[in-house]
């Protein structure tokens, strides 16, 4: 499966007094990447999923390695790949690399579950989302 | 070693359209907890460390488990414990629990290194920080 | 009427690569102050107002003056005062001052309206909120 | 002078428990728009300005009107126009409109000054920035 990639410039608001990405901001960037992936290649509206269908995609586990700093103004590429599609969960591999050199800045493995936003209990991955992920994985 | 604990109410700005803590916000809360710990029990000014001494405490690795949701208005207790004090690094165990029931909401293991903010290279944990941590661990 | 005041230390996560408060963060701090005021002296649960009673307090207008920079680690005092209580709105005067010297860092006038979170239309200020504000103003 | 415009989708991370843009987030979006404008049409690297040349563009005053809510998933257009170019300051008119209908969601007038990031004192608008703004205004 090919990774879904989006270029991004590190913004002033991403950075801390050390002039580098404030690490929680990587998770905000990756959350936006997941939205772009669901909206774009998967063709499932992310806002529609959450607001109308009341299905959430909360994180239940993540492991992250921060390999090199990203500085204010850096051009990076964010990438997302599905590692595993379970019954009620999705394991994603996410990376942030320098745009030119491909230097790995940060890598993360994230397990998200599909939940009912009424009960916050896990539910089966909806059929259309499952099919879109399978199709995209070919 | 006793854990360092700080109570916190989950704020409007911590939460997402699902009405629960937006997960990157846990890391912002824990970053604030680490500041409070360095400023308070350790007695080393965090801002002084960063701004004047130009020493950073960036994260190089973290593992986080999200066990239960925290809702807007919830009272929680954030806790921090040192798991390991290495030559250039510090491994912290951080938790967010419900204030009353003690229900575990989120737990994280985080490795931070001490770095020079001029070069972003790892440096030895400064002597005063090391001693304060050892003293606090007794 | 006395101002409602809360001390606050400027955190790492409040600051930008220039080492000073990233200005949108003042609004996040003041939003937290309004929550503390509604929860504390007014005795109306802010989360209950929003989550159960489905009443919002969105901003419709604000004017802000940034007089002096606040640096990472600075101790400040945030204050809130009601300037005007209208039928469906509330005009607040908010300030951030240095803790010791009282130097004015940022001042803002903010008009918030009470709305139904179902329709986002303005509604009359609820009676209990109105009475709590009047009582607090004595 | 034509406005500089950038389309933007309202993200999950922009929104609050009411499902609409958390108002401080408009300022974060507009800060990003200013960066895009300085980097793009003006051709002055924003990160270079801040990090290498140590020139800041802090806000000294702003007035904002919030006319209609923006919901999670909405497509909006952010626009920036220079109202006035002073000796040490710049007055910007910023708007957020719905992408399709053009409905005005939020409008703001913002005065920024050019400062030395060593002293945080106002300095003359640098010649290259002044010329780029004048050229772009034609």
XYZ file of C-alpha atoms in Angstrom:
552
model
C 0.000 0.000 0.000
C 1.206 3.453 -0.835
C 1.443 6.027 1.873
C -0.840 9.057 1.796
C 1.418 12.128 1.817
C 0.810 15.817 2.385
C 3.461 18.556 2.352
C 3.384 21.088 5.181
C 5.426 24.086 6.199
C 6.226 24.356 9.899
C 4.442 27.460 11.120
C 5.181 30.025 13.785
C 2.241 28.692 15.807
C 3.691 25.141 15.708
C 6.872 26.209 17.484
C 7.997 26.830 21.023
C 10.495 29.218 22.635
C 13.278 26.856 21.476
C 12.244 27.665 17.875
C 11.354 24.042 17.127
C 8.061 22.174 16.840
C 6.366 21.915 20.243
C 5.940 18.134 20.301
C 2.155 17.973 20.972
C 1.779 19.932 17.751
C 2.943 16.874 15.772
C -0.203 15.115 16.956
C -2.353 18.063 15.837
C -0.655 17.915 12.415
C -1.227 14.150 12.161
C -4.847 14.568 13.208
C -5.270 16.971 10.303
C -3.531 14.443 8.019
C -6.012 11.743 9.042
C -8.863 14.150 8.254
C -7.361 14.888 4.827
C -7.022 11.140 4.185
C -10.610 10.349 5.184
C -11.928 13.348 3.186
C -9.624 12.827 0.204
C -8.516 9.359 -0.984
C -11.060 7.533 1.181
C -13.880 9.784 -0.007
C -15.701 9.611 3.341
C -16.448 13.053 4.721
C -14.683 13.266 8.087
C -16.932 16.045 9.425
C -19.995 14.161 8.185
C -18.753 11.033 10.000
C -18.365 12.929 13.260
C -21.131 15.544 13.153
C -23.983 13.748 11.371
C -23.211 10.040 11.800
C -21.827 10.608 15.321
C -18.900 8.246 14.844
C -15.596 9.102 16.454
C -12.021 7.962 15.797
C -10.325 8.385 19.158
C -6.791 7.228 19.821
C -6.375 4.342 22.264
C -2.638 3.848 21.998
C 0.342 5.540 20.441
C 4.095 5.157 20.361
C 6.172 8.001 19.032
C 9.852 8.511 18.359
C 11.264 11.967 17.883
C 14.445 11.573 15.848
C 15.398 15.077 14.778
C 14.054 18.552 15.385
C 11.845 20.404 12.904
C 12.441 24.128 12.898
C 10.109 27.042 12.187
C 9.891 27.470 8.384
C 10.986 23.902 7.557
C 9.188 22.157 4.736
C 8.160 18.667 5.767
C 6.139 15.816 4.326
C 3.590 14.091 6.534
C 2.698 10.521 5.605
C 0.082 8.003 6.718
C -0.108 4.282 6.060
C -2.528 1.660 7.372
C -0.642 -1.099 9.175
C -3.622 -3.127 10.271
C -7.382 -2.958 9.864
C -9.089 -4.717 12.768
C -12.748 -5.246 13.571
C -13.136 -2.075 15.617
C -9.715 -0.525 15.221
C -7.181 0.798 12.794
C -3.419 0.848 13.267
C -1.720 3.719 11.465
C 1.963 4.398 10.808
C 2.629 8.128 10.584
C 5.819 9.935 9.731
C 7.137 13.450 9.418
C 10.158 13.788 7.122
C 12.159 16.751 5.846
C 10.834 17.676 2.389
C 14.159 17.709 0.568
C 16.451 15.208 2.257
C 13.764 12.835 3.490
C 15.374 12.945 6.946
C 13.047 11.301 9.459
C 11.943 13.807 12.060
C 9.212 11.917 13.886
C 7.540 8.526 13.501
C 4.491 7.251 15.285
C 2.321 4.176 15.466
C -1.239 5.019 16.442
C -4.190 2.752 17.191
C -7.567 4.412 16.711
C -10.937 2.815 17.338
C -14.281 3.665 15.839
C -16.724 4.684 18.559
C -20.285 5.838 18.995
C -20.110 9.477 20.055
C -23.278 8.949 22.084
C -21.746 6.274 24.328
C -17.982 6.551 23.553
C -18.051 2.718 23.255
C -16.159 0.992 20.440
C -18.223 -0.056 17.421
C -17.408 -2.046 14.302
C -15.528 -0.071 11.676
C -18.394 1.150 9.415
C -18.683 -0.805 6.143
C -18.057 2.174 3.852
C -14.939 3.165 5.779
C -13.697 -0.451 5.765
C -14.242 -0.786 2.009
C -12.604 2.553 1.279
C -9.535 1.563 3.297
C -9.345 -1.866 1.597
C -9.718 -0.262 -1.838
C -7.048 2.311 -1.057
C -4.737 -0.437 0.179
C -4.704 -2.262 -3.177
C 9.432 7.765 45.298
C 6.176 9.619 45.678
C 4.442 10.909 42.613
C 4.131 14.652 42.070
C 0.423 15.402 41.698
C -1.539 18.424 40.513
C -5.354 18.675 40.284
C -6.793 20.115 37.094
C -10.246 20.802 35.741
C -10.803 19.876 32.097
C -11.443 23.134 30.281
C -13.542 24.098 27.283
C -10.351 24.757 25.340
C -9.076 21.217 26.097
C -12.055 19.595 24.367
C -13.091 18.738 20.843
C -16.441 18.578 19.029
C -17.020 15.185 20.705
C -16.995 17.034 24.061
C -13.972 15.108 25.335
C -10.306 15.969 25.708
C -8.652 16.353 22.300
C -5.837 13.870 22.814
C -2.859 16.146 21.952
C -4.073 18.341 24.790
C -3.025 15.637 27.293
C 0.553 16.258 26.222
C 0.142 20.006 26.706
C -1.236 19.324 30.219
C 1.671 16.983 31.030
C 4.159 19.524 29.717
C 2.684 22.015 32.167
C 2.938 19.395 34.919
C 6.648 18.884 34.179
C 7.131 22.675 34.405
C 5.317 22.756 37.757
C 7.502 19.893 38.998
C 10.766 21.537 37.926
C 9.631 24.912 39.343
C 8.093 23.485 42.508
C 9.496 20.392 44.278
C 12.735 20.390 42.288
C 13.257 24.099 42.907
C 14.942 24.659 39.547
C 13.291 27.461 37.577
C 12.048 25.899 34.342
C 11.953 29.211 32.465
C 15.415 30.057 33.778
C 16.670 26.664 32.570
C 15.326 27.268 29.080
C 15.638 31.030 28.596
C 18.835 31.879 30.461
C 20.773 28.599 30.681
C 19.558 27.554 27.214
C 18.930 23.970 28.224
C 15.984 22.136 26.712
C 14.052 19.028 27.767
C 12.703 17.700 24.464
C 10.887 14.393 24.226
C 12.650 11.641 22.310
C 10.163 8.841 22.868
C 6.732 8.344 24.321
C 4.174 5.586 24.698
C 0.649 6.506 25.682
C -2.485 4.536 26.495
C -5.859 6.209 26.496
C -8.079 4.133 28.775
C -11.214 6.215 29.312
C -12.461 9.572 28.086
C -12.193 12.774 30.102
C -15.108 15.126 29.544
C -15.350 18.901 29.650
C -15.699 19.946 33.320
C -14.198 16.758 34.759
C -11.869 17.123 37.710
C -8.726 15.095 37.190
C -5.399 14.574 38.927
C -2.217 14.651 36.874
C 0.757 12.776 38.295
C 4.438 12.487 37.444
C 7.014 9.993 38.656
C 10.640 9.484 37.637
C 11.164 5.931 36.410
C 14.793 6.261 35.465
C 17.467 8.926 35.612
C 20.077 8.314 32.919
C 23.200 10.223 31.991
C 21.525 12.466 29.460
C 17.929 11.407 29.803
C 15.002 11.081 32.147
C 12.185 8.552 31.896
C 8.918 9.803 33.335
C 5.677 7.959 34.103
C 2.701 10.286 33.775
C -0.939 9.627 34.514
C -4.271 11.371 34.350
C -6.890 9.970 36.742
C -10.435 11.021 37.652
C -10.273 13.111 40.849
C -12.868 11.217 42.832
C -12.829 7.614 41.690
C -9.182 7.467 40.685
C -10.242 5.935 37.361
C -7.264 5.874 35.016
C -7.926 8.027 31.978
C -4.532 8.165 30.326
C -1.051 6.871 31.142
C 2.170 7.687 29.400
C 5.852 6.834 29.572
C 8.016 9.642 28.233
C 11.744 9.832 27.688
C 13.139 13.361 27.672
C 16.753 14.335 27.103
C 18.582 17.396 28.248
C 19.898 19.343 25.267
C 21.793 22.461 24.433
C 19.310 24.828 22.825
C 22.169 26.235 20.712
C 22.916 22.917 19.011
C 19.905 20.744 19.967
C 22.463 18.030 20.864
C 22.035 15.959 24.022
C 24.097 17.030 27.028
C 24.610 15.531 30.478
C 21.739 16.156 32.860
C 22.917 19.295 34.726
C 24.241 18.573 38.237
C 21.657 20.699 40.070
C 18.779 19.048 38.195
C 20.249 15.594 38.863
C 20.652 16.302 42.571
C 17.171 17.764 42.889
C 15.688 14.694 41.231
C 17.700 12.332 43.461
C 16.710 14.299 46.581
C 13.058 14.290 45.553
C 13.250 10.547 44.918
C 14.179 9.740 48.491
C -17.731 45.914 41.439
C -14.526 44.169 42.291
C -12.604 42.429 39.586
C -12.268 38.655 39.652
C -8.546 37.885 39.632
C -6.528 34.730 39.075
C -2.719 34.456 39.130
C -1.073 32.546 36.302
C 2.459 31.660 35.301
C 3.251 32.014 31.590
C 3.998 28.512 30.358
C 6.274 27.098 27.701
C 3.196 26.126 25.672
C 1.903 29.736 25.773
C 4.993 31.063 24.024
C 6.252 31.379 20.488
C 9.709 31.262 18.883
C 10.212 34.860 20.026
C 9.979 33.586 23.647
C 6.885 35.665 24.386
C 3.182 34.859 24.660
C 1.764 33.919 21.251
C -1.072 36.461 21.191
C -4.003 34.042 20.502
C -2.986 32.338 23.734
C -4.171 35.398 25.710
C -7.676 34.594 24.503
C -7.315 30.976 25.608
C -6.170 32.200 29.050
C -9.099 34.624 29.290
C -11.519 31.900 28.225
C -10.236 29.821 31.126
C -10.644 32.849 33.423
C -14.304 33.220 32.374
C -14.818 29.513 33.149
C -13.219 29.971 36.589
C -15.471 32.979 37.231
C -18.668 31.168 36.225
C -17.647 28.070 38.209
C -16.286 29.982 41.220
C -17.800 33.297 42.396
C -20.911 32.963 40.217
C -21.487 29.401 41.379
C -22.962 28.323 38.037
C -21.207 25.265 36.639
C -19.734 26.281 33.300
C -19.553 22.715 31.961
C -23.093 22.069 33.167
C -24.265 25.233 31.365
C -22.690 24.094 28.105
C -22.990 20.299 28.201
C -26.325 19.735 29.957
C -28.244 23.006 29.534
C -26.801 23.508 26.020
C -26.197 27.216 26.505
C -23.145 28.802 24.921
C -21.276 32.028 25.596
C -19.707 32.835 22.229
C -17.855 36.074 21.593
C -19.467 38.500 19.147
C -17.011 41.370 19.423
C -13.674 42.091 20.992
C -11.121 44.875 21.106
C -7.684 44.142 22.451
C -4.602 46.235 23.136
C -1.249 44.599 23.624
C 0.849 47.011 25.675
C 3.896 45.047 26.744
C 5.223 41.563 26.142
C 4.799 38.702 28.607
C 7.751 36.320 28.626
C 7.955 32.610 29.333
C 8.053 32.142 33.130
C 6.484 35.521 33.959
C 3.970 35.605 36.779
C 0.874 37.521 35.740
C -2.555 38.281 37.151
C -5.590 37.879 34.931
C -8.653 39.955 35.857
C -12.266 40.075 34.721
C -14.892 42.710 35.369
C -18.437 43.037 34.047
C -18.870 46.344 32.249
C -22.444 45.869 31.132
C -25.130 43.239 31.522
C -27.574 43.423 28.609
C -30.648 41.362 27.803
C -28.799 38.759 25.758
C -25.213 39.882 26.170
C -22.455 40.595 28.612
C -19.619 43.064 28.145
C -16.459 42.056 29.972
C -13.260 44.017 30.644
C -10.278 41.679 30.882
C -6.691 42.464 31.747
C -3.371 40.727 32.066
C -0.896 42.489 34.381
C 2.573 41.616 35.676
C 2.193 40.045 39.128
C 4.678 42.232 40.967
C 4.724 45.631 39.270
C 1.148 45.593 38.013
C 2.419 46.610 34.575
C -0.403 46.277 32.056
C 0.462 43.668 29.456
C -2.823 43.262 27.598
C -6.326 44.667 27.983
C -9.453 43.574 26.176
C -13.132 44.427 25.995
C -15.210 41.427 24.988
C -18.905 41.126 24.226
C -20.318 37.637 24.677
C -23.897 36.577 24.034
C -25.826 33.709 25.542
C -26.947 31.334 22.801
C -28.822 28.095 22.348
C -26.247 25.509 21.296
C -28.968 23.793 19.249
C -29.606 26.799 16.995
C -26.625 29.099 17.796
C -29.241 31.905 18.095
C -28.989 34.457 20.924
C -31.242 33.864 23.919
C -31.977 35.891 27.054
C -29.268 35.655 29.691
C -30.596 32.831 31.947
C -32.139 34.098 35.196
C -29.680 32.298 37.492
C -26.688 33.637 35.584
C -28.184 37.160 35.609
C -28.814 37.031 39.343
C -25.374 35.637 40.092
C -23.758 38.431 38.089
C -25.914 41.097 39.803
C -25.135 39.641 43.228
C -21.430 39.490 42.461
C -21.551 43.115 41.259
C -22.717 44.468 44.627
C -5.332 46.546 -3.821
C -6.503 43.006 -4.191
C -6.942 40.873 -1.128
C -4.682 37.881 -0.589
C -6.941 34.863 -0.251
C -6.392 31.301 0.925
C -9.051 28.565 1.142
C -9.177 26.526 4.340
C -11.283 23.697 5.669
C -12.339 23.998 9.308
C -10.641 21.137 11.128
C -11.559 19.021 14.119
C -8.755 20.670 16.087
C -10.179 24.157 15.330
C -13.481 23.359 17.032
C -14.848 23.314 20.556
C -17.457 21.184 22.356
C -20.144 23.319 20.673
C -18.888 21.971 17.303
C -17.910 25.427 16.057
C -14.595 27.236 15.696
C -13.130 28.032 19.121
C -12.688 31.779 18.612
C -8.948 32.054 19.501
C -8.387 29.634 16.657
C -9.398 32.350 14.141
C -6.322 34.261 15.257
C -4.133 31.202 14.757
C -5.588 30.794 11.239
C -4.990 34.486 10.439
C -1.441 34.248 11.775
C -0.866 31.425 9.310
C -2.426 33.545 6.554
C -0.008 36.395 7.306
C 2.877 33.909 7.094
C 1.609 32.641 3.731
C 1.319 36.225 2.495
C 4.850 37.188 3.582
C 6.253 33.922 2.176
C 4.159 33.948 -1.008
C 3.154 37.188 -2.784
C 5.572 39.343 -0.780
C 8.443 36.940 -1.404
C 10.045 37.652 1.985
C 10.677 34.458 3.934
C 8.694 34.774 7.166
C 10.830 32.246 9.054
C 13.979 33.923 7.754
C 12.651 37.297 8.955
C 12.040 35.942 12.445
C 14.783 33.351 12.934
C 17.752 34.852 11.069
C 16.997 38.581 10.864
C 15.387 38.550 14.352
C 12.510 40.808 13.298
C 9.097 40.193 14.813
C 5.589 41.223 13.752
C 3.686 41.306 17.041
C 0.116 42.557 17.268
C -0.420 45.783 19.191
C -4.136 46.212 18.628
C -7.012 44.294 17.153
C -10.766 44.627 16.768
C -12.771 41.602 15.759
C -16.418 40.971 14.942
C -17.802 37.471 14.928
C -20.851 37.539 12.649
C -21.770 33.892 12.083
C -20.472 30.553 13.303
C -18.113 28.346 11.288
C -18.739 24.654 11.831
C -16.371 21.684 11.742
C -15.927 20.677 8.074
C -16.940 24.069 6.621
C -14.932 25.361 3.696
C -13.965 28.964 4.227
C -11.831 31.564 2.502
C -9.434 33.645 4.573
C -8.461 37.036 3.164
C -5.906 39.689 4.045
C -5.659 43.275 2.825
C -3.303 46.070 3.860
C -5.286 49.070 5.081
C -2.368 51.249 6.040
C 1.406 51.042 5.903
C 2.930 53.237 8.610
C 6.540 53.903 9.551
C 6.781 51.091 12.078
C 3.381 49.479 11.717
C 0.994 47.790 9.352
C -2.795 47.799 9.603
C -4.384 44.674 8.156
C -8.040 43.884 7.372
C -8.689 40.169 7.692
C -11.838 38.229 6.924
C -13.149 34.702 7.086
C -16.025 33.995 4.668
C -17.951 30.853 3.746
C -16.418 29.406 0.570
C -19.609 29.086 -1.429
C -21.988 31.798 -0.306
C -19.383 34.330 0.724
C -21.212 34.775 4.039
C -19.044 36.807 6.396
C -18.107 34.739 9.433
C -15.506 36.910 11.112
C -13.781 40.200 10.311
C -10.836 41.737 12.074
C -8.662 44.832 11.896
C -5.178 44.179 13.239
C -2.270 46.534 13.809
C 1.117 44.842 13.825
C 4.448 46.530 14.418
C 7.871 45.479 13.277
C 10.119 44.890 16.273
C 13.632 43.838 17.115
C 13.368 40.409 18.711
C 16.424 41.267 20.830
C 14.761 44.235 22.530
C 11.063 43.830 21.563
C 11.167 47.558 20.683
C 9.463 48.824 17.508
C 11.728 49.413 14.512
C 11.121 50.885 11.054
C 9.413 48.498 8.667
C 12.405 46.965 6.798
C 12.902 48.392 3.290
C 12.399 45.089 1.466
C 9.149 44.395 3.323
C 7.937 47.950 2.652
C 8.732 47.685 -1.055
C 7.124 44.272 -1.365
C 3.939 45.569 0.271
C 3.874 48.673 -1.961
C 4.455 46.546 -5.077
C 1.738 44.124 -4.061
C -0.633 47.040 -3.414
C -0.509 48.262 -7.023
